[in-house]
Short mmCIF file of C-alpha atoms in Angstrom, two decimals:
data_model
loop_
_atom_site.label_atom_id
_atom_site.label_comp_id
_atom_site.label_asym_id
_atom_site.label_seq_id
_atom_site.Cartn_x
_atom_site.Cartn_y
_atom_site.Cartn_z
CA MET X 180 198.33 64.11 117.23
CA THR X 181 194.82 65.42 116.80
CA GLN X 182 192.15 62.86 115.96
CA ASN X 183 191.57 62.66 112.20
CA ILE X 184 187.87 61.87 112.36
CA TYR X 185 187.28 62.91 108.76
CA ASP X 186 189.02 59.78 107.55
CA ASP X 187 186.65 57.64 109.61
CA ALA X 188 184.42 56.04 106.95
CA GLY X 189 181.17 56.46 108.89
CA PHE X 190 181.92 60.05 109.86
CA PHE X 191 182.95 60.93 106.32
CA ALA X 192 179.77 59.42 104.88
CA GLY X 193 177.66 61.39 107.34
CA TYR X 194 179.62 64.58 106.88
CA SER X 195 179.25 64.31 103.11
CA GLN X 196 175.47 64.47 103.54
CA LEU X 197 175.46 67.75 105.50
CA ARG X 198 173.95 70.70 103.73
CA ARG X 199 177.25 72.58 103.94
CA SER X 200 178.95 69.62 102.24
CA VAL X 201 176.39 69.34 99.46
CA ASP X 202 175.67 73.03 98.87
CA GLY X 203 179.02 74.48 99.94
CA LEU X 204 179.31 77.96 101.40
CA GLY X 205 175.67 78.75 100.57
CA GLY X 206 174.67 75.84 102.78
CA ALA X 207 176.53 77.23 105.78
CA PRO X 208 174.26 79.64 107.67
CA GLU X 209 177.19 81.53 109.21
CA TRP X 210 178.87 82.13 105.83
CA PRO X 211 177.35 85.60 105.09
CA THR X 212 178.74 86.89 108.40
CA LEU X 213 182.12 85.23 107.89
CA GLN X 214 182.27 86.55 104.32
CA SER X 215 181.64 90.09 105.57
CA MET X 216 184.77 89.79 107.72
CA LEU X 217 187.07 88.92 104.79
CA PRO X 218 189.40 91.41 103.08
CA ALA X 219 189.33 92.02 99.33
CA LEU X 220 191.09 89.09 97.65
CA THR X 221 191.92 90.38 94.19
CA GLY X 222 195.46 89.32 93.36
CA LYS X 223 196.07 87.99 96.88
CA GLY X 224 197.60 84.80 98.23
CA VAL X 225 195.37 82.68 100.45
CA VAL X 226 195.91 79.66 102.69
CA ASP X 227 192.91 77.66 103.93
CA LEU X 228 193.58 75.71 107.14
CA GLY X 229 191.26 72.73 107.04
CA CYS X 230 189.98 73.20 103.49
CA GLY X 231 187.76 70.11 103.42
CA PHE X 232 186.09 69.72 100.05
CA GLY X 233 187.70 72.96 98.82
CA TRP X 234 184.57 75.11 98.66
CA PHE X 235 186.31 78.15 100.07
CA CYS X 236 189.45 77.63 97.93
CA ARG X 237 187.32 77.76 94.80
CA TRP X 238 185.31 80.69 96.13
CA ALA X 239 188.52 82.62 96.87
CA ARG X 240 189.68 82.10 93.30
CA ASP X 241 186.30 83.32 92.00
CA ALA X 242 186.74 86.34 94.28
CA GLY X 243 190.01 87.13 92.52
CA ALA X 244 192.70 85.46 94.63
CA ALA X 245 195.90 84.88 92.66
CA SER X 246 196.74 81.63 94.42
CA VAL X 247 195.21 79.41 97.06
CA LEU X 248 196.79 76.72 99.19
CA GLY X 249 194.26 74.32 100.70
CA LEU X 250 195.48 72.26 103.64
CA ASP X 251 193.69 69.37 105.29
CA VAL X 252 194.65 66.38 107.39
CA SER X 253 192.06 64.21 105.67
CA ALA X 254 193.03 62.29 102.54
CA ASN X 255 189.32 61.68 101.89
CA MET X 256 188.52 65.37 101.89
CA LEU X 257 191.48 66.28 99.67
CA ALA X 258 190.65 63.59 97.13
CA ARG X 259 187.13 64.98 96.83
CA ALA X 260 188.44 68.55 96.60
CA ARG X 261 190.86 67.62 93.81
CA GLU X 262 188.27 65.78 91.75
CA THR X 263 185.63 68.54 92.08
CA ALA X 264 187.43 71.11 89.96
CA SER X 265 190.84 71.63 88.42
CA ASP X 266 192.54 74.99 88.84
CA ALA X 267 196.29 75.34 88.52
CA ALA X 268 196.23 78.24 90.99
CA ILE X 269 194.79 76.04 93.74
CA ALA X 270 197.17 73.62 95.43
CA TYR X 271 195.82 71.05 97.86
CA ARG X 272 198.21 69.53 100.39
CA GLN X 273 197.77 67.05 103.20
CA ALA X 274 199.01 68.56 106.42
CA ASP X 275 198.67 68.13 110.16
CA LEU X 276 197.91 71.67 111.36
CA GLU X 277 199.57 70.93 114.72
CA THR X 278 202.97 70.44 113.12
CA LEU X 279 202.47 72.76 110.17
CA ASP X 280 205.33 74.59 108.55
CA LEU X 281 204.64 77.50 106.21
CA PRO X 282 207.03 79.88 104.46
CA ALA X 283 207.37 83.30 106.12
CA ALA X 284 205.42 86.35 104.89
CA SER X 285 203.83 84.36 102.07
CA PHE X 286 200.07 84.89 102.40
CA ASP X 287 197.69 87.84 102.54
CA LEU X 288 194.89 85.85 104.11
CA ALA X 289 194.82 82.78 106.31
CA TYR X 290 191.33 81.34 106.54
CA SER X 291 189.95 78.49 108.60
CA SER X 292 186.40 77.22 108.85
CA LEU X 293 185.28 75.01 111.74
CA THR X 294 188.64 73.32 112.18
CA LEU X 295 190.47 74.93 115.10
CA HIS X 296 188.27 73.35 117.80
CA TYR X 297 189.72 69.96 116.83
CA LEU X 298 193.31 71.04 117.53
CA GLU X 299 195.15 70.53 120.80
CA LYS X 300 198.05 72.84 120.00
CA LEU X 301 196.61 76.16 118.97
CA ALA X 302 199.34 78.52 120.22
CA GLU X 303 201.87 76.88 117.91
CA LEU X 304 199.54 77.13 114.90
CA PHE X 305 198.75 80.79 115.61
CA ALA X 306 202.49 81.55 115.73
CA THR X 307 202.96 79.71 112.42
CA VAL X 308 200.09 81.63 110.81
CA HIS X 309 201.36 84.97 112.12
CA ARG X 310 204.79 84.28 110.65
CA ALA X 311 203.29 83.12 107.33
CA LEU X 312 201.27 86.31 106.80
CA VAL X 313 202.55 89.48 105.21
CA PRO X 314 202.45 92.62 107.40
CA ASP X 315 198.79 93.65 107.86
CA GLY X 316 197.75 90.28 106.47
CA ARG X 317 194.52 88.88 107.83
CA PHE X 318 193.54 85.76 109.75
CA VAL X 319 189.81 85.08 109.56
CA PHE X 320 188.39 81.95 111.13
CA SER X 321 185.32 80.27 112.45
CA ALA X 322 185.27 77.66 115.19
CA GLU X 323 182.61 75.90 117.14
CA HIS X 324 181.51 78.39 119.83
CA PRO X 325 182.64 77.42 123.34
CA LEU X 326 179.00 77.51 124.48
CA TYR X 327 178.23 74.91 121.81
CA THR X 328 181.14 72.64 122.69
CA GLU X 329 180.40 73.08 126.40
CA PRO X 330 176.79 74.20 126.94
CA GLY X 331 176.72 72.88 130.50
CA PRO X 332 178.02 74.28 133.76
CA ASP X 333 181.71 73.63 133.03
CA TYR X 334 182.46 76.48 130.63
CA LEU X 335 185.67 77.44 132.44
CA ASP X 336 187.03 73.88 132.45
CA GLU X 337 189.00 73.74 129.24
CA GLY X 338 190.07 70.51 127.59
CA PRO X 339 188.78 67.68 125.42
CA ARG X 340 185.06 67.01 125.00
CA THR X 341 183.87 63.81 123.38
CA SER X 342 180.62 63.74 121.47
CA ASP X 343 178.83 61.32 119.19
CA TRP X 344 178.30 63.61 116.21
CA LEU X 345 178.20 61.58 112.95
CA ALA X 346 180.48 59.01 114.62
CA LYS X 347 181.09 57.79 118.13
CA GLY X 348 183.86 59.42 120.13
CA VAL X 349 184.51 62.61 118.17
CA VAL X 350 186.99 64.65 120.23
CA LYS X 351 186.82 68.44 120.27
CA GLN X 352 188.93 70.81 122.34
CA HIS X 353 186.92 73.17 124.52
CA ARG X 354 188.49 76.60 125.00
CA THR X 355 186.89 79.71 126.41
CA LEU X 356 186.36 82.67 124.14
CA ALA X 357 188.97 84.56 126.19
CA THR X 358 191.53 81.85 125.48
CA TYR X 359 190.98 82.06 121.71
CA LEU X 360 191.49 85.82 121.84
CA ASN X 361 194.46 85.80 124.21
CA LEU X 362 196.21 83.16 122.09
CA LEU X 363 195.78 85.45 119.08
CA ILE X 364 197.04 88.49 121.00
CA ASP X 365 199.99 86.53 122.39
CA ALA X 366 200.91 85.46 118.86
CA GLY X 367 201.07 89.14 117.85
CA PHE X 368 197.67 89.55 116.20
CA THR X 369 195.35 92.53 116.59
CA VAL X 370 191.74 91.44 117.02
CA ARG X 371 189.56 93.32 114.54
CA ARG X 372 186.16 91.67 114.89
CA VAL X 373 184.50 89.03 117.03
CA GLU X 374 181.12 87.54 116.18
CA GLU X 375 179.18 85.01 118.20
CA TRP X 376 176.94 83.58 115.52
CA GLY X 377 173.60 81.98 116.14
CA PRO X 378 170.43 81.91 114.06
CA THR X 379 168.03 84.80 114.47
CA ARG X 380 164.57 84.17 115.89
CA ALA X 381 163.19 84.51 112.35
CA GLU X 382 165.64 81.90 111.04
CA ILE X 383 164.72 79.52 113.86
CA ALA X 384 161.03 79.97 113.07
CA ALA X 385 161.69 79.35 109.37
CA HIS X 386 163.63 76.12 110.06
CA PRO X 387 161.63 73.93 112.44
CA GLU X 388 163.85 71.03 111.37
CA TRP X 389 166.73 72.64 113.27
CA LYS X 390 164.82 71.92 116.50
CA ILE X 391 166.51 74.88 118.16
CA ASP X 392 164.72 76.50 121.08
CA HIS X 393 167.51 78.70 122.34
CA ARG X 394 169.59 81.70 121.29
CA ARG X 395 172.99 80.46 122.35
CA PRO X 396 175.67 80.94 119.68
CA SER X 397 176.82 78.01 117.53
CA PHE X 398 179.92 79.53 116.00
CA LEU X 399 182.69 81.91 116.97
CA LEU X 400 183.93 84.06 114.07
CA VAL X 401 187.09 86.14 114.43
CA SER X 402 188.99 88.52 112.20
CA ALA X 403 192.53 89.44 113.21
CA ALA X 404 195.32 91.41 111.60
CA ARG X 405 199.01 90.60 111.67
CA MET H 1273 169.04 107.81 132.04
CA THR H 1274 170.46 104.67 133.60
CA GLN H 1275 168.83 103.51 136.82
CA ASN H 1276 170.72 104.85 139.86
CA ILE H 1277 170.05 101.89 142.11
CA TYR H 1278 172.91 102.77 144.46
CA ASP H 1279 170.90 105.67 145.84
CA ASP H 1280 168.03 103.31 146.70
CA ALA H 1281 168.21 103.10 150.50
CA GLY H 1282 167.59 99.36 150.69
CA PHE H 1283 170.06 98.54 147.93
CA PHE H 1284 172.70 100.82 149.44
CA ALA H 1285 172.29 99.23 152.87
CA GLY H 1286 172.64 95.76 151.35
CA TYR H 1287 175.54 96.74 149.11
CA SER H 1288 177.35 98.26 152.09
CA GLN H 1289 177.35 94.83 153.77
CA LEU H 1290 179.03 93.00 150.86
CA ARG H 1291 182.50 91.73 151.53
CA ARG H 1292 183.88 93.89 148.72
CA SER H 1293 182.28 96.94 150.36
CA VAL H 1294 183.61 96.16 153.82
CA ASP H 1295 187.05 94.81 152.90
CA GLY H 1296 187.62 96.73 149.66
CA LEU H 1297 189.73 95.31 146.85
CA GLY H 1298 190.93 92.43 149.03
CA GLY H 1299 187.32 91.36 149.40
CA ALA H 1300 186.80 91.14 145.64
CA PRO H 1301 187.83 87.67 144.42
CA GLU H 1302 188.53 88.90 140.87
CA TRP H 1303 190.83 91.71 142.04
CA PRO H 1304 194.16 89.82 141.76
CA THR H 1305 193.41 89.08 138.09
CA LEU H 1306 192.22 92.62 137.39
CA GLN H 1307 195.26 94.05 139.18
CA SER H 1308 197.57 91.94 137.00
CA MET H 1309 196.07 93.66 133.94
CA LEU H 1310 196.87 97.20 135.14
CA PRO H 1311 199.83 99.25 133.89
CA ALA H 1312 202.39 100.79 136.26
CA LEU H 1313 200.79 103.85 137.86
CA THR H 1314 203.75 105.83 139.20
CA GLY H 1315 203.22 109.49 138.36
CA LYS H 1316 200.18 108.73 136.21
CA GLY H 1317 196.72 110.27 135.92
CA VAL H 1318 193.79 107.94 136.59
CA VAL H 1319 190.03 108.17 136.16
CA ASP H 1320 187.76 105.63 137.86
CA LEU H 1321 184.37 105.23 136.17
CA GLY H 1322 181.97 104.17 138.90
CA CYS H 1323 184.33 104.62 141.84
CA GLY H 1324 181.83 103.65 144.54
CA PHE H 1325 183.39 103.93 147.98
CA GLY H 1326 186.72 104.94 146.43
CA TRP H 1327 188.68 101.80 147.25
CA PHE H 1328 190.42 101.76 143.88
CA CYS H 1329 191.08 105.54 143.92
CA ARG H 1330 192.94 105.18 147.20
CA TRP H 1331 194.74 102.05 145.99
CA ALA H 1332 195.86 103.88 142.83
CA ARG H 1333 197.35 106.66 144.94
CA ASP H 1334 199.15 104.10 147.09
CA ALA H 1335 200.43 102.56 143.84
CA GLY H 1336 201.98 105.91 142.93
CA ALA H 1337 199.35 107.63 140.79
CA ALA H 1338 199.86 111.41 140.68
CA SER H 1339 196.16 112.19 140.54
CA VAL H 1340 192.91 110.28 140.57
CA LEU H 1341 189.45 111.37 139.50
CA GLY H 1342 186.68 109.22 140.96
CA LEU H 1343 183.32 109.44 139.20
CA ASP H 1344 180.06 107.97 140.38
CA VAL H 1345 176.38 108.62 139.79
CA SER H 1346 175.56 107.85 143.41
CA ALA H 1347 175.64 110.67 145.96
CA ASN H 1348 175.57 108.02 148.71
CA MET H 1349 178.70 106.32 147.42
CA LEU H 1350 180.59 109.57 146.92
CA ALA H 1351 179.73 110.83 150.41
CA ARG H 1352 181.13 107.63 151.89
CA ALA H 1353 184.22 107.85 149.65
CA ARG H 1354 184.91 111.43 150.72
CA GLU H 1355 184.56 110.74 154.44
CA THR H 1356 186.74 107.62 154.34
CA ALA H 1357 190.02 109.37 153.66
CA SER H 1358 191.21 112.81 152.63
CA ASP H 1359 193.76 113.10 149.82
CA ALA H 1360 194.14 116.32 147.85
CA ALA H 1361 195.21 114.30 144.80
CA ILE H 1362 191.91 112.42 144.69
CA ALA H 1363 188.90 114.30 143.36
CA TYR H 1364 185.45 112.76 143.61
CA ARG H 1365 182.75 114.00 141.29
CA GLN H 1366 179.15 113.01 140.72
CA ALA H 1367 178.62 112.13 137.08
CA ASP H 1368 176.23 110.21 134.86
CA LEU H 1369 178.57 108.03 132.78
CA GLU H 1370 176.08 108.06 129.88
CA THR H 1371 176.47 111.80 129.39
CA LEU H 1372 180.03 112.10 130.63
CA ASP H 1373 182.36 114.77 129.36
CA LEU H 1374 186.10 114.45 129.98
CA PRO H 1375 188.98 116.62 128.79
CA ALA H 1376 190.92 115.18 125.84
CA ALA H 1377 194.20 113.28 126.32
CA SER H 1378 194.13 113.80 130.08
CA PHE H 1379 194.47 110.36 131.64
CA ASP H 1380 196.93 107.46 131.44
CA LEU H 1381 194.46 104.94 132.81
CA ALA H 1382 190.70 104.70 132.74
CA TYR H 1383 189.44 102.06 135.16
CA SER H 1384 185.98 100.73 135.82
CA SER H 1385 184.87 97.98 138.16
CA LEU H 1386 181.46 96.30 137.79
CA THR H 1387 179.73 99.40 136.46
CA LEU H 1388 179.44 99.11 132.68
CA HIS H 1389 176.69 96.48 132.72
CA TYR H 1390 174.35 99.09 134.21
CA LEU H 1391 174.79 101.46 131.26
CA GLU H 1392 172.53 101.60 128.22
CA LYS H 1393 174.85 103.78 126.12
CA LEU H 1394 178.21 102.11 126.06
CA ALA H 1395 179.44 103.19 122.60
CA GLU H 1396 179.27 106.85 123.62
CA LEU H 1397 181.18 106.21 126.86
CA PHE H 1398 183.88 104.20 125.06
CA ALA H 1399 184.35 107.09 122.60
CA THR H 1400 184.61 109.54 125.52
CA VAL H 1401 187.16 107.34 127.28
CA HIS H 1402 189.21 106.88 124.13
CA ARG H 1403 189.35 110.63 123.62
CA ALA H 1404 190.23 111.25 127.28
CA LEU H 1405 193.22 108.90 127.25
CA VAL H 1406 196.73 109.83 126.19
CA PRO H 1407 198.17 107.87 123.24
CA ASP H 1408 198.88 104.30 124.42
CA GLY H 1409 196.81 105.01 127.53
CA ARG H 1410 194.98 102.04 129.01
CA PHE H 1411 191.36 101.19 129.65
CA VAL H 1412 190.97 98.35 132.14
CA PHE H 1413 187.55 97.29 133.28
CA SER H 1414 185.48 94.56 134.80
CA ALA H 1415 181.81 93.97 134.14
CA GLU H 1416 179.35 91.29 135.05
CA HIS H 1417 179.98 88.44 132.60
CA PRO H 1418 177.22 88.01 129.99
CA LEU H 1419 176.77 84.41 131.14
CA TYR H 1420 176.05 85.71 134.63
CA THR H 1421 173.61 88.39 133.50
CA GLU H 1422 171.98 85.92 131.10
CA PRO H 1423 172.69 82.32 132.16
CA GLY H 1424 169.65 80.98 130.32
CA PRO H 1425 169.03 80.16 126.70
CA ASP H 1426 168.79 83.77 125.50
CA TYR H 1427 172.47 84.72 125.43
CA LEU H 1428 172.21 86.30 121.98
CA ASP H 1429 169.19 88.45 122.89
CA GLU H 1430 170.78 91.63 124.15
CA GLY H 1431 168.93 94.18 126.24
CA PRO H 1432 167.80 94.91 129.77
CA ARG H 1433 167.53 92.19 132.40
CA THR H 1434 165.76 92.85 135.67
CA SER H 1435 166.82 91.00 138.79
CA ASP H 1436 166.08 91.25 142.49
CA TRP H 1437 169.64 91.56 143.80
CA LEU H 1438 169.71 93.54 147.07
CA ALA H 1439 166.59 95.40 145.88
CA LYS H 1440 163.65 94.61 143.66
CA GLY H 1441 163.85 95.57 140.00
CA VAL H 1442 167.58 96.13 139.53
CA VAL H 1443 168.11 96.68 135.81
CA LYS H 1444 171.27 95.46 134.07
CA GLN H 1445 172.08 95.61 130.37
CA HIS H 1446 172.93 92.25 128.82
CA ARG H 1447 175.50 92.38 126.04
CA THR H 1448 177.38 89.52 124.46
CA LEU H 1449 181.12 89.29 124.94
CA ALA H 1450 181.51 90.00 121.22
CA THR H 1451 179.57 93.24 121.59
CA TYR H 1452 181.80 94.48 124.43
CA LEU H 1453 184.88 93.79 122.30
CA ASN H 1454 183.50 95.20 119.04
CA LEU H 1455 182.40 98.39 120.80
CA LEU H 1456 185.96 98.80 122.06
CA ILE H 1457 187.43 98.11 118.63
CA ASP H 1458 184.96 100.48 116.96
CA ALA H 1459 185.97 103.20 119.44
CA GLY H 1460 189.59 102.80 118.33
CA PHE H 1461 190.92 100.59 121.12
CA THR H 1462 193.27 97.63 120.73
CA VAL H 1463 192.22 94.71 122.89
CA ARG H 1464 195.19 93.52 124.94
CA ARG H 1465 193.70 90.96 127.31
CA VAL H 1466 190.37 89.29 127.94
CA GLU H 1467 189.65 87.27 131.08
CA GLU H 1468 186.50 85.40 131.90
CA TRP H 1469 186.80 85.16 135.64
CA GLY H 1470 185.20 82.53 137.78
CA PRO H 1471 186.33 80.84 140.97
CA THR H 1472 188.60 77.82 140.65
CA ARG H 1473 187.38 74.45 141.83
CA ALA H 1474 189.64 74.83 144.89
CA GLU H 1475 188.09 78.22 145.70
CA ILE H 1476 184.59 76.79 145.34
CA ALA H 1477 185.48 73.93 147.69
CA ALA H 1478 186.96 76.38 150.21
CA HIS H 1479 183.83 78.57 150.18
CA PRO H 1480 180.74 76.39 150.63
CA GLU H 1481 178.84 79.58 151.55
CA TRP H 1482 179.09 80.65 147.88
CA LYS H 1483 176.78 77.74 147.01
CA ILE H 1484 178.30 77.59 143.53
CA ASP H 1485 178.09 74.29 141.71
CA HIS H 1486 179.20 75.46 138.28
CA ARG H 1487 182.22 76.84 136.47
CA ARG H 1488 180.55 79.54 134.48
CA PRO H 1489 182.34 82.90 134.67
CA SER H 1490 181.04 85.68 136.92
CA PHE H 1491 183.08 88.56 135.60
CA LEU H 1492 184.46 89.79 132.31
CA LEU H 1493 187.81 91.58 132.64
CA VAL H 1494 189.29 93.48 129.72
CA SER H 1495 192.46 95.46 129.12
CA ALA H 1496 192.58 97.71 126.06
CA ALA H 1497 195.05 100.25 124.75
CA ARG H 1498 194.24 103.55 123.10
#
């Protein structure tokens, strides 16, 4: 089973301090790009794979979604999501995305933010998501960009990478960009948009605290259609 | 207009010595992967964008293609292609791929090997290729991988890169992988396969003369359907 680092007390405390945890979607620099890749949500059914504190679930409701299912492996995250706001049309459920079961043809949008790079078994999840979407439903996700997970000379060597981000021994799964796309295609998806997100030079100049001196992408954003 | 470096005498002399120039497809380490992405060619019409010495044109005929059109900007390359073998079903034509005109719905396969990274105007070419293919026709190409053209910290900064490969001042156009894919999608193509090709560790060990100590990809290979 995939490491559940979000229920590590030290990691959770650190994660809770991140700007994207405090400010939500507006604190995530890649959000405007990811948002531009989303379909209209009015009256739609949405599932969020790795919903964390529920920022996107609440945003989707504000954007008109009829119902939202937020899934996360972390009890800590779900508890925080549930206590932040009450909305009968948002259901939060603890789930291991590697053994997930979803009803067929039940969602118009599957969304996932910065979760998939933790999973070992992605092909199985993509098949589950494909089956759970209605025809022409959309799967929009972000993941850590492969060049962020593996900035060194071993880009083509896929597999686990261990880093000390917020806690010691955080395990992420390095996959090439081609592998992400081929897994989608093999699951039956049509790739509609691929974005390799990194801050612009102007953003880097405006945020010296980021201490970024390169233009390698941080995040991979993908939109696919069933 | 794109630089026509292949008609530079020094570059052409150097290029002619490369293993892929002497041995043809069998001398190109990425060829087995690229070949696996091709459709069946029996009785089909093929256009080769940047045909060089015509190795692929002749291979396509051997694989059963009914007719092959080989296009290249280089008079040197085409002269060599024409003198290598005579086949009435292969036509070689000098063409600038940035201002290319092709008849509509005329080809089953458009192929291009290691040519597109020289072109400034790729969107226009992709539109031309899309129009020139029959419905469900295929576009299979290789290009220098963005991480090869730009291995440094400026991956997201697209534009020309000048290198001294075989001649001084060879200009290549750096594009991110996302840009290649989005240009295809915008032109109406469905992406069917993406490969980021680099030698395996066993191949690196077997070829110390390559002096490669990394596993970053050299070539981007893509299969798309009209």
